Tab-separated table of C-alpha atoms and ligand atoms in Angstrom:
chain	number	residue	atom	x	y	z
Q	1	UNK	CA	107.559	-93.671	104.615
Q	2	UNK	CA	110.340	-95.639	106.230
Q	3	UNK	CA	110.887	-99.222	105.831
Q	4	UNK	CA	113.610	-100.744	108.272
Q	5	UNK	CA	113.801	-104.520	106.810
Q	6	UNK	CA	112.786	-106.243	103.551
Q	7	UNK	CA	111.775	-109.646	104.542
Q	8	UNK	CA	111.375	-112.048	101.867
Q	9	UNK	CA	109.652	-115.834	102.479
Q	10	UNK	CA	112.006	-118.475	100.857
Q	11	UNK	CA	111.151	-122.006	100.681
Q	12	UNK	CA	107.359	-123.196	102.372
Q	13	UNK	CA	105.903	-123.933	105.636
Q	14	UNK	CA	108.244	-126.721	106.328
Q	15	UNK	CA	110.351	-126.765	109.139
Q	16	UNK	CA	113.227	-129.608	110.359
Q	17	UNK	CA	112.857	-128.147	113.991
Q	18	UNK	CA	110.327	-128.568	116.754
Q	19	UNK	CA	109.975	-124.830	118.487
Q	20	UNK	CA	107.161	-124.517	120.614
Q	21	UNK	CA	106.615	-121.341	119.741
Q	22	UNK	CA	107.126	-121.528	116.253
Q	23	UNK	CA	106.064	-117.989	114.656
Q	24	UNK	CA	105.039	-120.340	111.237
Q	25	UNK	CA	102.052	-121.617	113.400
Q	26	UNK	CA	101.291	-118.265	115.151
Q	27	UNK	CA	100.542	-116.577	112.210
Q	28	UNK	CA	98.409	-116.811	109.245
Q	29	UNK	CA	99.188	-119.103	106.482
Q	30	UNK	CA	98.973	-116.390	103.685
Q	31	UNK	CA	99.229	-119.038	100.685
Q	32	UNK	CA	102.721	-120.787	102.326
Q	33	UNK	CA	102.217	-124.628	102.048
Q	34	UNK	CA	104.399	-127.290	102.989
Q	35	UNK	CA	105.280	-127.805	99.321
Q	36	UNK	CA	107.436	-124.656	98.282
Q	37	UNK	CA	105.745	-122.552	94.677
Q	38	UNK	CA	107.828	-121.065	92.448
Q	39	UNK	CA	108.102	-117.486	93.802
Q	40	UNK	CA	106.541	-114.795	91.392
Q	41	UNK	CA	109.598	-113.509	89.756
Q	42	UNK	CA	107.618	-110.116	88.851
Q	43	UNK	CA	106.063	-109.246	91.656
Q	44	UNK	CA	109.247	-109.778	93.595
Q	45	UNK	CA	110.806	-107.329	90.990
Q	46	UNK	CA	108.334	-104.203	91.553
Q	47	UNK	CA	108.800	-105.057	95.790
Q	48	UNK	CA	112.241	-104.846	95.050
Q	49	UNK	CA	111.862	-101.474	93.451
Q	50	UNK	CA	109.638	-100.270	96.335
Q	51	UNK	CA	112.433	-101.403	98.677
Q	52	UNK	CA	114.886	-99.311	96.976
Q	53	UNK	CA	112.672	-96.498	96.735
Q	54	UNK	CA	111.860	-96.369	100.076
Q	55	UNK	CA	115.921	-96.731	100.932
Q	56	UNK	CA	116.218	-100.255	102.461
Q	57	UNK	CA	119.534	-101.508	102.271
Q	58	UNK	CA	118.554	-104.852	104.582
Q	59	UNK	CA	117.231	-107.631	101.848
Q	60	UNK	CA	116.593	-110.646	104.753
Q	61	UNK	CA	115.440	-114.252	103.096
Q	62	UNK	CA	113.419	-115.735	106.054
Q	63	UNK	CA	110.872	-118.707	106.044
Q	64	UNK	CA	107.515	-119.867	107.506
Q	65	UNK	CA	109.667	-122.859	107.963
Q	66	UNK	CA	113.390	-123.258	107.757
Q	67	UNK	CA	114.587	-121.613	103.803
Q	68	UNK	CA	117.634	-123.769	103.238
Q	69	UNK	CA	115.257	-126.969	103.312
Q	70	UNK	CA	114.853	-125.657	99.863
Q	71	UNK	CA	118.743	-124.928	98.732
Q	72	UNK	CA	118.021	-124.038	95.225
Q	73	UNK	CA	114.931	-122.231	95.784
Q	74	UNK	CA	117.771	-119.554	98.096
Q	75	UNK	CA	119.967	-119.487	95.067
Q	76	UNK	CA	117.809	-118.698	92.818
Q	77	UNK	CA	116.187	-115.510	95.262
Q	78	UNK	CA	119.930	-114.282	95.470
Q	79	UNK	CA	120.562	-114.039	91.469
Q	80	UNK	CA	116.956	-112.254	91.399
Q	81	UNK	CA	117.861	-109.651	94.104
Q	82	UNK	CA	121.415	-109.009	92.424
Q	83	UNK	CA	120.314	-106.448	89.939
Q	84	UNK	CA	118.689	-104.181	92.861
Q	85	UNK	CA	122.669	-104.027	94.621
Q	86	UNK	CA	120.784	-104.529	98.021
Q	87	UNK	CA	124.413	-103.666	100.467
Q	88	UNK	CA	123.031	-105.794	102.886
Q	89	UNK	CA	121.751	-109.735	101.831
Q	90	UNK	CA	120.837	-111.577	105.155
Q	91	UNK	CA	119.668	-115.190	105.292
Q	92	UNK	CA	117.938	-116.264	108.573
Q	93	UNK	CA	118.123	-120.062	109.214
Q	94	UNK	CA	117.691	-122.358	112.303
Q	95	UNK	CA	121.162	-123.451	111.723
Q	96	UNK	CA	120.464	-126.983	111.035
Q	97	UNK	CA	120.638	-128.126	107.384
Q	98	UNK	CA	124.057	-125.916	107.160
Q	99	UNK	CA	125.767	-127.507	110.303
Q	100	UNK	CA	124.288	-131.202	109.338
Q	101	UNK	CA	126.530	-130.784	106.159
Q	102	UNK	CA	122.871	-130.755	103.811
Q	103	UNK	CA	124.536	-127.304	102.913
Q	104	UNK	CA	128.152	-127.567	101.749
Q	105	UNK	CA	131.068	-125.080	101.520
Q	106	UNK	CA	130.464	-124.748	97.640
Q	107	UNK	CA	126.752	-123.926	97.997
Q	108	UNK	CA	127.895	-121.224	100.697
Q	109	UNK	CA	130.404	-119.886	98.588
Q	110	UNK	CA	128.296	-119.618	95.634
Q	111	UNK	CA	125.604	-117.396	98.065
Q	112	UNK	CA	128.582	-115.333	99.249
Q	113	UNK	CA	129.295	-114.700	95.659
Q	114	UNK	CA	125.975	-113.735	95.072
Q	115	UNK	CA	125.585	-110.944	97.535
Q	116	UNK	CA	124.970	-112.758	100.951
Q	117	UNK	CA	126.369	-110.655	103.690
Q	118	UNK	CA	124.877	-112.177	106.647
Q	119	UNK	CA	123.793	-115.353	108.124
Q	120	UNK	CA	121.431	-115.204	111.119
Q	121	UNK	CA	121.016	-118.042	113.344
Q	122	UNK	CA	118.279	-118.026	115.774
Q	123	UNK	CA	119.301	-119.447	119.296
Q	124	UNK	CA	117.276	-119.383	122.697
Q	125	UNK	CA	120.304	-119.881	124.634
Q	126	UNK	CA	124.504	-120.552	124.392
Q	127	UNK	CA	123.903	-123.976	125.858
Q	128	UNK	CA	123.566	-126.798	124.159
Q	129	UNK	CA	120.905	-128.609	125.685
Q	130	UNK	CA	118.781	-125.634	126.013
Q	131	UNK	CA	118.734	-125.223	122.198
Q	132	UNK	CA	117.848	-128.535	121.841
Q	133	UNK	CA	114.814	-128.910	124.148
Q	134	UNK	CA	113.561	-126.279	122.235
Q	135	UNK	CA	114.887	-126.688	118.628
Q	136	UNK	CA	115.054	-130.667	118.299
Q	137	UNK	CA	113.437	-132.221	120.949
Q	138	UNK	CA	113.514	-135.149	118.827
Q	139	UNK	CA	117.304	-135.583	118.105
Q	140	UNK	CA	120.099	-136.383	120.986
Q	141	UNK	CA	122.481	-133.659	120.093
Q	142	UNK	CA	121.964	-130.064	118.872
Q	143	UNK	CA	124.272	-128.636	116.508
Q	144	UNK	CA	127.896	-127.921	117.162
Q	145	UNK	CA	127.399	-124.244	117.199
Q	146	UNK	CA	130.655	-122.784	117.819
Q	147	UNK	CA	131.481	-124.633	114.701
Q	148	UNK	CA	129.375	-123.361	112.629
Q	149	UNK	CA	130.046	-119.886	113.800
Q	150	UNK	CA	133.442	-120.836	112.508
Q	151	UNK	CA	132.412	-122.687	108.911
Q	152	UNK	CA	130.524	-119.427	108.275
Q	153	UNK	CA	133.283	-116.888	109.026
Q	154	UNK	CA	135.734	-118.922	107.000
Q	155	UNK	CA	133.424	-118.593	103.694
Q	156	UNK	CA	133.409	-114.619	104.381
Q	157	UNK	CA	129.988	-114.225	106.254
Q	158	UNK	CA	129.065	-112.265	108.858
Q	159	UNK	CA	126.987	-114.111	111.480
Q	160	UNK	CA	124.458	-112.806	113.658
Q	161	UNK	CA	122.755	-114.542	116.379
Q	162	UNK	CA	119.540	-113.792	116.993
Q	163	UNK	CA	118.426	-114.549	120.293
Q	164	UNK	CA	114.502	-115.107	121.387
Q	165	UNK	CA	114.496	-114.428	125.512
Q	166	UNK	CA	112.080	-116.911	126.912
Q	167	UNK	CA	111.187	-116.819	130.513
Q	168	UNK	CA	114.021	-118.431	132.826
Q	169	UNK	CA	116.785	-118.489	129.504
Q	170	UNK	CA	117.721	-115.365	128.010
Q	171	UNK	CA	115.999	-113.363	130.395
Q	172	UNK	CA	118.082	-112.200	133.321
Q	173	UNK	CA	121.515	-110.067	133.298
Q	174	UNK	CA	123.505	-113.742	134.079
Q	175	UNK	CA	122.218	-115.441	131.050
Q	176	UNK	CA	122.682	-112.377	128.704
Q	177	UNK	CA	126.066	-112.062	129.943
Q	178	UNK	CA	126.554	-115.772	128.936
Q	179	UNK	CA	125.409	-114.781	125.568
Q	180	UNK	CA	127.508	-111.319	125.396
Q	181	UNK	CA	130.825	-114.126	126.190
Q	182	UNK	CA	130.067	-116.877	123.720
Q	183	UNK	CA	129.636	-113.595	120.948
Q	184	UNK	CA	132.896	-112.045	122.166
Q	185	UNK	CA	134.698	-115.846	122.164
Q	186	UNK	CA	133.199	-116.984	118.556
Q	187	UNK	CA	133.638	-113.156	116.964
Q	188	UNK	CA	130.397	-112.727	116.636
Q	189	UNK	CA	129.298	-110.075	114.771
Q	190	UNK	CA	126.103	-108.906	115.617
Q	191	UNK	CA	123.806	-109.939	118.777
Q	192	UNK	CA	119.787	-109.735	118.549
Q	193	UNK	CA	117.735	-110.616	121.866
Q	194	UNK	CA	113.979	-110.243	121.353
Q	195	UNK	CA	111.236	-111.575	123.648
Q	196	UNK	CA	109.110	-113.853	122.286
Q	197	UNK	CA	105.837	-112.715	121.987
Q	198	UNK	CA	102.396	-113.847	122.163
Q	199	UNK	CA	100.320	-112.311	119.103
Q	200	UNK	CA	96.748	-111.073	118.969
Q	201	UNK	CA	94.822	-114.050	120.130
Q	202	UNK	CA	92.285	-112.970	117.626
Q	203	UNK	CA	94.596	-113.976	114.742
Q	204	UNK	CA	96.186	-116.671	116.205
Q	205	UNK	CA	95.866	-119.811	114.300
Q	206	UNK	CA	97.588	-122.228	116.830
Q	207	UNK	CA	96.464	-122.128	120.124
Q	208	UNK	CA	98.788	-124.559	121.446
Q	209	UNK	CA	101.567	-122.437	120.502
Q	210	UNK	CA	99.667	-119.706	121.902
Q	211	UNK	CA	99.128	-120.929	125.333
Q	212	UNK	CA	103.082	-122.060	125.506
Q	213	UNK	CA	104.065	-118.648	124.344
Q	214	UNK	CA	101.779	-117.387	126.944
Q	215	UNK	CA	103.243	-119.642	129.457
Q	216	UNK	CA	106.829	-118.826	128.295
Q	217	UNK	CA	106.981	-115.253	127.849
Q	218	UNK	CA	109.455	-112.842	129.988
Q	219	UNK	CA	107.300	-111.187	132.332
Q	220	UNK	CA	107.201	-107.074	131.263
Q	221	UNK	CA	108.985	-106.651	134.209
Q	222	UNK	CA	111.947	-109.016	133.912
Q	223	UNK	CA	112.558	-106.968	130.481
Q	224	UNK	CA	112.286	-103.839	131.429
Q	225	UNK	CA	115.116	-104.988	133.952
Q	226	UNK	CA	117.253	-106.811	131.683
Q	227	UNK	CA	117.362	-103.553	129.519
Q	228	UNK	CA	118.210	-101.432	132.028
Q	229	UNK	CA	121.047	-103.404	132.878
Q	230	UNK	CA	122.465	-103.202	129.528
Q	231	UNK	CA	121.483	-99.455	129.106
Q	232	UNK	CA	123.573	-98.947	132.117
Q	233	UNK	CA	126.106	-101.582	131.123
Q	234	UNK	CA	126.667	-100.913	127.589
Q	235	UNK	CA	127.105	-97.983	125.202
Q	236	UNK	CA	124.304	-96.910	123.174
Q	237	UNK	CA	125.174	-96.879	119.637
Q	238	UNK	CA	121.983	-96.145	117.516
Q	239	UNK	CA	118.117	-96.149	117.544
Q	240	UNK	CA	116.704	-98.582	115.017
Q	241	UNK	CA	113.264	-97.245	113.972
Q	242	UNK	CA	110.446	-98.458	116.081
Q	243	UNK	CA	112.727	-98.479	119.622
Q	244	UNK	CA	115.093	-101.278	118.759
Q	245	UNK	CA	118.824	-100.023	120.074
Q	246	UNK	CA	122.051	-100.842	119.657
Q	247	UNK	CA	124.436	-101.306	122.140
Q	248	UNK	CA	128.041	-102.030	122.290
Q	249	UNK	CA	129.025	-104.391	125.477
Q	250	UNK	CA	133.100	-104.172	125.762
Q	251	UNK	CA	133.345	-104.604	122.224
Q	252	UNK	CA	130.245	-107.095	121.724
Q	253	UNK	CA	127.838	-105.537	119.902
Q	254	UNK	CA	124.137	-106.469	121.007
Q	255	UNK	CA	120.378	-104.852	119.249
Q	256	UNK	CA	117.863	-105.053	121.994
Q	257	UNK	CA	114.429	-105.357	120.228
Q	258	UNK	CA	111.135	-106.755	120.179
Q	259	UNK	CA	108.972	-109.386	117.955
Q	260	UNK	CA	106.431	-108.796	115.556
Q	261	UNK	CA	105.720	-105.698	113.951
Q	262	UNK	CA	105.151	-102.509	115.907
Q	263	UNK	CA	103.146	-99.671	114.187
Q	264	UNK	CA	103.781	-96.999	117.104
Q	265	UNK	CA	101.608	-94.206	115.431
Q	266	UNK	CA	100.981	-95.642	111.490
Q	267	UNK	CA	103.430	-93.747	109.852
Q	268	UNK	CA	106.166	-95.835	109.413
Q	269	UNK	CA	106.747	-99.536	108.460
Q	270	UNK	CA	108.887	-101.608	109.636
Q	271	UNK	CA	109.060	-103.947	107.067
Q	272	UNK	CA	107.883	-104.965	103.712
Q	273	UNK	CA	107.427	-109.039	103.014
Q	274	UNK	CA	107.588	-110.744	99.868
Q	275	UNK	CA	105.330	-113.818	99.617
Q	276	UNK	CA	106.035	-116.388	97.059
Q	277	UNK	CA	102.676	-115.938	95.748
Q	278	UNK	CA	103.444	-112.123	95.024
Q	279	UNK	CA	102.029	-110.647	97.728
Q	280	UNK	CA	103.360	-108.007	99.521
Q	281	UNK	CA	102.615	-107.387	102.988
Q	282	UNK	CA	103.758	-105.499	105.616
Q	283	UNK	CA	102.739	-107.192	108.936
Q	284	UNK	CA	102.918	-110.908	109.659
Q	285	UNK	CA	99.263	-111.124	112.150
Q	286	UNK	CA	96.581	-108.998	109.872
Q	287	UNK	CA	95.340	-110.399	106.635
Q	288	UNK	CA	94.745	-106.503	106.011
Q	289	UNK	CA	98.190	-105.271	105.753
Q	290	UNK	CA	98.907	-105.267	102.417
Q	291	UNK	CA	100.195	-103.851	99.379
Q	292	UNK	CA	100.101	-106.170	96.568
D	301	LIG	S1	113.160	-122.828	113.375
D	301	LIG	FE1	111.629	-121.238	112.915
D	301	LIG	S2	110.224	-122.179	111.419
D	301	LIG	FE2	111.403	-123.838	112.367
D	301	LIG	S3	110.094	-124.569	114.045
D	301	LIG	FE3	111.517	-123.029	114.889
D	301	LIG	S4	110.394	-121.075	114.780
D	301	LIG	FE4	109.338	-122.544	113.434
């Protein structure tokens, strides 16, 4: 068995952003309130053991919501995953709380200190307005995010951006190429672009989301396109498992993938997740997939 990522949920169902197609709302609750529990510390031990087992060397903290609404909550995941000498410690975040200053440089340093490698911030665009239709319709300004490419890389961390291709944004050769600059300009380590998806409607537990999703999507075709371009554009530098690739764009690096889990023939998984309740599950739709 093969295991690509080791997702862990930090923090609870509470978000500071607006997405319309917030993956929180898509997908079933599985015990994640808007009031964060303290995680349980043993099960998270013997998930950590299966990760090593199974030779992960990704630990990602993630949310339902938005994990550094819940600062100490991240701290206190990185000294329990220290032990297990994951090489890789990822933290994905909207961006927000860290570029509103709710996260400051001594918080990030301590993090770095403990073993986080990587800070991924989701984006749907380079553009500044774009992101904020979609991330905070409600505020005037999104974040300065060159800066906080910049805040990051001065603590030590690599940044990845990890990009969600919605229909008319990230979807066309132009706009990736507008991403592929803005990584090259900021140093950038690592690109992501994923469509976003539209789950099983029979699991879905938001069917406004749903129905924008649905509205939203990149059409198969407009993909298929796109990764043609940068197959014959860019130099393939590995398979992931599951058909994600990595390509390197003159010297920006950039993983083409998709959204939710894939199980192309059973055998593999591509992740395991941690809940804060203990459970362990390996798929973020079915109730069924799980292992603790
Ligand atoms: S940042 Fe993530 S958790 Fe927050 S609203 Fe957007 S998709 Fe949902």
């Amino acid at each position: 068995m093969r295991i690509q990522t080791f997702s862990i949920l930090a923090g609870s169902a509470a978000c500071n952003a607006r997405c319309p197609f917030c993956v929180s709302r898509m997908t079933p609750a599985q015990g994640m309130g808007r009031k964060p529990a303290e995680p349980h510390w043993r099960n998270l031990r013997k998930a950590c053991l299966l990760a090593q087992q199974a030779g992960v060397s990704t630990a990602m903290l993630t949310g339902k919501g938005e994990p550094t609404l819940f600062p100490d909550q991240v701290t206190a995941y990185l000294q329990a995953l220290e032990p297990f000498r994951f090489p890789f410690i990822e933290l994905q975040t909207n961006g927000i709380p860290i570029a509103d200053g709710d996260i400051d440089d001594g918080l990030l340093r301590r993090w770095y200190d403990l073993g986080l490698s990587t800070v991924i911030v989701s984006v749907v665009d380079t553009e500044a307005e774009s992101n904020r239709l979609v991330y905070l319709p409600h505020r005037e300004r999104y974040i300065d995010l060159p800066a906080l490419v910049a805040r990051l890389h001065a603590i030590g961390f690599s940044v990845r951006l990890g990009g969600i291709a919605l229909r008319d944004r990230l979807d066309h050769p132009a706009a990736l190429q507008r991403l592929l600059a803005f990584g090259r300009e900021h140093r950038v380590e690592q690109l992501t672009l994923r469509p976003v998806t539209t789950p099983d409607p029979a699991t879905v537990q938001d069917q406004e989301v749903f129905a924008w999703t649905r509205a939203h999507a990149v059409p198969d075709e407009r993909w298929q396109a796109l990764a043609a371009w940068v197959r014959e554009h860019g130099r393939l530098l590995m398979h992931l498992v599951h058909g994600a690739a990595v390509f390197d764009l003159d010297g920006q690096n950039l993983c083409l993938s998709n959204c939710l889990t894939v199980r192309p023939d059973g055998s593999d998984l591509r992740q395991l997740i941690f809940f804060p309740d203990g459970h362990l599950r390996y798929d973020w739709q079915y109730e069924g997939a799980i292992l603790l």
